[in-house]
XYZ file of N, CA and C in Angstrom:
327
model
N 88.183 152.201 -27.683
C 86.966 152.500 -27.230
C 87.383 153.707 -26.888
N 86.219 154.598 -27.021
C 86.059 155.976 -27.333
C 86.607 157.026 -26.350
N 86.425 157.582 -26.597
C 86.810 158.757 -25.034
C 85.849 158.272 -23.814
N 84.910 158.704 -24.518
C 83.716 159.043 -24.224
C 82.585 157.349 -22.813
N 83.579 156.296 -23.223
C 83.308 155.039 -22.859
C 84.385 154.798 -21.670
N 85.587 155.444 -21.740
C 86.286 155.406 -21.092
C 85.512 155.524 -19.451
N 85.752 157.194 -19.785
C 84.721 157.950 -19.184
C 84.068 157.190 -18.175
N 83.223 156.832 -18.130
C 82.136 155.299 -18.242
C 82.004 154.150 -17.479
N 83.487 153.498 -17.629
C 83.611 152.598 -17.923
C 84.426 152.922 -16.331
N 85.581 154.011 -16.219
C 85.921 154.785 -14.501
C 84.743 155.180 -14.568
N 83.706 155.490 -14.088
C 82.486 156.197 -12.864
C 82.465 154.850 -12.254
N 81.993 153.469 -13.790
C 81.865 152.602 -13.096
C 82.333 151.912 -11.995
N 83.877 151.725 -12.828
C 85.124 151.291 -11.612
C 84.957 151.849 -9.949
N 85.409 153.525 -9.645
C 84.266 154.046 -9.315
C 83.065 152.800 -7.893
N 82.399 153.540 -8.681
C 80.846 152.852 -8.481
C 81.322 151.804 -8.251
N 81.524 150.701 -7.833
C 82.326 149.301 -7.707
C 83.166 149.268 -7.033
N 84.314 150.025 -6.893
C 85.761 150.061 -5.640
C 84.707 150.593 -4.525
N 84.113 151.320 -4.627
C 82.841 151.480 -3.466
C 81.693 151.324 -2.856
N 81.196 150.153 -3.930
C 80.715 149.581 -3.112
C 81.026 148.085 -2.520
N 81.933 148.189 -2.857
C 83.210 147.281 -2.476
C 83.737 147.896 -0.598
N 83.394 148.599 -0.742
C 84.532 149.599 -0.217
C 83.693 150.066 1.486
N 82.198 150.144 1.082
C 80.834 150.182 1.905
C 80.709 148.251 2.526
N 80.205 147.611 1.284
C 79.911 146.328 1.996
C 81.280 146.364 2.802
N 82.229 146.390 2.732
C 83.212 145.352 3.640
C 83.236 146.540 5.134
N 82.968 147.835 4.493
C 82.286 149.021 6.354
C 81.082 147.299 7.302
N 80.168 147.315 6.601
C 78.928 146.752 6.155
C 79.100 145.579 7.973
N 80.589 145.228 7.446
C 80.647 144.125 7.306
C 81.175 143.708 8.751
N 82.254 144.562 8.581
C 83.208 145.105 10.140
C 82.620 145.924 10.906
N 82.010 146.538 10.849
C 79.706 146.961 11.735
C 79.516 146.063 11.762
N 79.448 144.704 11.737
C 77.989 143.890 12.247
C 79.127 142.801 12.496
N 80.270 142.854 12.620
C 81.069 142.075 12.880
C 81.385 142.515 14.553
N 82.164 143.462 14.497
C 81.728 144.761 16.169
C 80.364 144.828 16.239
N 79.161 144.790 16.011
C 78.268 145.086 16.802
C 77.367 143.705 17.283
N 78.585 141.953 16.503
C 77.722 141.308 17.127
C 79.255 141.128 18.910
N 79.635 141.559 18.200
C 80.716 141.264 19.185
C 80.595 142.249 20.579
N 80.238 143.539 20.540
C 79.246 144.037 21.251
C 78.174 143.821 22.411
N 77.703 142.712 21.323
C 76.097 142.351 21.781
C 77.111 140.669 22.928
N 77.671 140.298 22.371
C 78.280 139.887 23.987
C 79.122 139.737 24.327
N 80.217 140.211 24.319
C 80.274 141.208 25.659
C 79.335 141.523 26.439
N 77.823 141.940 25.882
C 76.792 142.459 26.589
C 75.809 141.509 27.233
N 77.031 140.785 26.940
C 75.735 139.684 27.344
C 76.749 138.388 27.770
N 77.206 139.278 27.838
C 79.215 137.941 29.806
C 79.019 139.931 30.492
N 78.671 139.998 30.180
C 78.627 141.412 31.529
C 77.409 141.241 32.484
N 76.224 140.798 31.526
C 75.059 140.425 31.799
C 74.714 139.623 33.130
N 75.914 138.225 32.489
C 76.396 137.303 32.960
C 76.496 137.297 34.718
N 77.670 137.859 34.006
C 78.443 138.344 34.789
C 78.016 139.368 36.584
N 77.135 140.290 36.215
C 76.367 141.381 37.485
C 75.130 139.929 37.712
N 74.346 138.572 37.287
C 73.894 138.011 37.715
C 74.318 137.734 38.020
N 75.731 136.924 38.574
C 76.389 136.729 39.629
C 76.728 137.130 40.550
N 77.371 138.514 40.167
C 77.412 139.203 41.201
C 76.171 139.626 42.668
N 74.399 139.753 41.732
C 74.083 139.504 42.868
C 73.897 138.138 43.802
N 73.864 137.358 42.872
C 74.276 136.280 43.939
C 74.812 136.080 44.663
N 75.669 136.262 44.259
C 76.934 136.489 46.014
C 76.213 137.738 46.709
N 75.839 138.599 45.691
C 75.528 139.117 46.704
C 74.420 139.448 47.900
N 72.996 138.563 47.174
C 72.234 138.112 47.976
C 72.329 136.824 49.183
N 73.716 135.904 48.891
C 74.559 134.677 49.468
C 74.842 136.032 51.014
N 75.462 137.233 50.036
C 76.465 137.612 51.563
C 75.432 137.987 53.055
N 74.069 138.990 52.213
C 73.687 139.174 52.590
C 73.140 138.687 53.784
N 71.966 137.283 53.491
C 71.710 136.452 53.856
C 72.399 135.934 55.111
N 73.721 135.609 54.708
C 74.351 135.059 56.165
C 74.893 136.306 57.199
N 75.492 137.734 57.103
C 75.562 138.641 57.635
C 73.927 138.775 58.466
N 72.725 138.780 57.610
C 71.497 138.515 58.825
C 71.565 137.613 59.152
N 71.842 136.220 58.969
C 72.178 135.420 59.745
C 72.595 135.790 61.070
N 73.967 135.968 61.010
C 74.850 136.546 61.619
C 74.700 137.344 62.975
N 73.917 138.260 62.553
C 73.114 139.277 63.457
C 71.469 138.424 64.068
N 71.819 137.563 63.496
C 70.385 137.267 64.217
C 71.267 136.774 65.841
N 72.218 136.253 65.091
C 73.066 134.476 66.141
C 73.738 135.633 67.268
N 74.354 136.814 66.838
C 75.117 137.640 67.744
C 73.411 137.853 68.384
N 72.138 138.943 68.467
C 71.520 139.453 69.196
C 71.190 138.044 69.944
N 70.824 136.838 69.362
C 70.475 135.558 70.370
C 71.154 135.060 70.947
N 72.713 135.256 70.921
C 73.814 134.934 71.346
C 73.543 136.047 73.075
N 73.433 137.422 73.231
C 73.725 138.488 73.764
C 72.665 138.827 74.599
N 71.444 137.091 73.867
C 70.078 137.629 74.337
C 70.490 136.844 75.890
N 70.883 135.506 74.767
C 71.414 134.289 75.417
C 72.683 134.341 77.465
N 73.437 135.124 77.081
C 74.882 135.476 78.240
C 74.012 136.504 78.680
N 72.955 137.418 78.866
C 72.399 137.839 79.299
C 71.481 137.961 80.298
N 70.888 136.845 80.174
C 69.869 136.025 81.234
C 71.056 134.996 81.976
N 72.165 134.386 80.843
C 73.444 133.238 81.788
C 72.932 134.923 83.006
N 73.388 135.716 83.097
C 73.984 137.029 84.567
C 73.193 136.612 84.788
N 72.311 136.988 84.210
C 70.505 137.437 85.365
C 70.875 136.505 86.280
N 71.430 135.116 85.653
C 70.782 133.650 87.100
C 71.417 134.277 87.697
N 72.682 134.123 87.083
C 73.505 133.633 88.659
C 73.714 134.898 89.482
N 72.959 136.482 88.509
C 72.780 137.260 89.870
C 72.082 137.300 90.453
N 71.020 136.621 90.644
C 69.908 135.646 91.419
C 70.201 134.814 91.862
N 71.013 133.895 91.809
C 71.788 132.649 92.107
C 72.555 134.084 93.378
N 73.532 134.330 93.552
C 74.274 135.294 94.074
C 73.773 135.847 95.241
N 71.929 136.581 94.503
C 71.593 137.179 96.141
C 71.231 136.140 96.908
N 70.543 135.492 96.395
C 69.787 133.749 97.030
C 71.018 133.097 98.037
N 72.106 133.062 97.792
C 73.414 132.795 98.127
C 73.546 133.847 99.369
N 73.500 134.896 99.375
C 73.821 135.843 100.374
C 73.036 136.238 101.382
N 71.022 136.381 100.710
C 70.959 136.722 101.714
C 70.978 134.803 103.159
N 71.091 133.800 101.761
C 70.464 132.596 103.208
C 72.125 132.787 103.802
N 73.082 133.152 103.638
C 74.278 133.516 104.299
C 73.934 134.759 104.863
N 73.510 135.527 104.707
C 73.121 136.880 105.863
C 72.106 136.128 107.145
N 70.907 135.152 106.691
C 70.489 134.098 108.154
C 71.139 133.406 108.108
N 71.839 132.864 108.010
C 72.745 132.531 108.612
C 73.453 133.238 110.193
N 73.940 134.052 108.835
C 74.588 134.993 109.721
C 74.582 135.044 111.148
N 72.915 135.944 110.976
C 72.117 136.552 112.213
C 71.337 135.482 112.949
N 71.240 134.156 111.880
C 70.763 133.288 113.461
C 72.237 132.616 114.228
N 73.922 132.832 113.804
C 74.703 132.333 114.746
C 74.660 133.643 115.851
N 74.426 134.729 115.183
C 74.869 136.038 116.992
C 73.983 134.979 117.121
N 72.301 135.006 117.051
C 71.529 134.603 117.955
C 70.919 133.993 118.001
N 72.549 132.362 118.250
C 72.374 131.426 118.871
C 73.778 132.522 120.507
N 74.646 132.601 119.607
C 75.742 133.014 120.493
C 75.128 134.101 121.544
N 74.380 135.147 121.269
C 73.116 136.266 122.480
C 73.180 135.094 123.466
N 72.532 133.725 122.729
C 71.443 133.534 124.153
C 72.304 132.668 125.109
N 73.863 131.513 124.492
C 74.609 131.249 125.242
C 75.471 131.627 126.078
N 76.044 133.308 125.633
C 76.513 134.124 126.588
C 75.433 134.754 127.826
N 73.862 134.868 127.694
C 72.698 135.189 127.966
C 72.620 133.515 129.426
């Protein structure tokens, strides 16, 4: 082969090799992109699960607060009722003592 043809063949071979390299790089890039997209979808799925968990926790917390408020209100009502009963008993007791003192004074006279 003449020297000029060898140079052309060498250039063509270099270009073919470069094209093969670029094709391999493109395949690697596409593979990395597919893996990144898969990870992204996985992260999105995990995020949705965590958001659902958070919503459940917030709901449970809210119910707990409502229950606690209801319990406090119920306890306050019980204490109030007991205080009323104690006042009534004290009034009856005071009335009984007053009546007894009056009876004793009458008997002493």
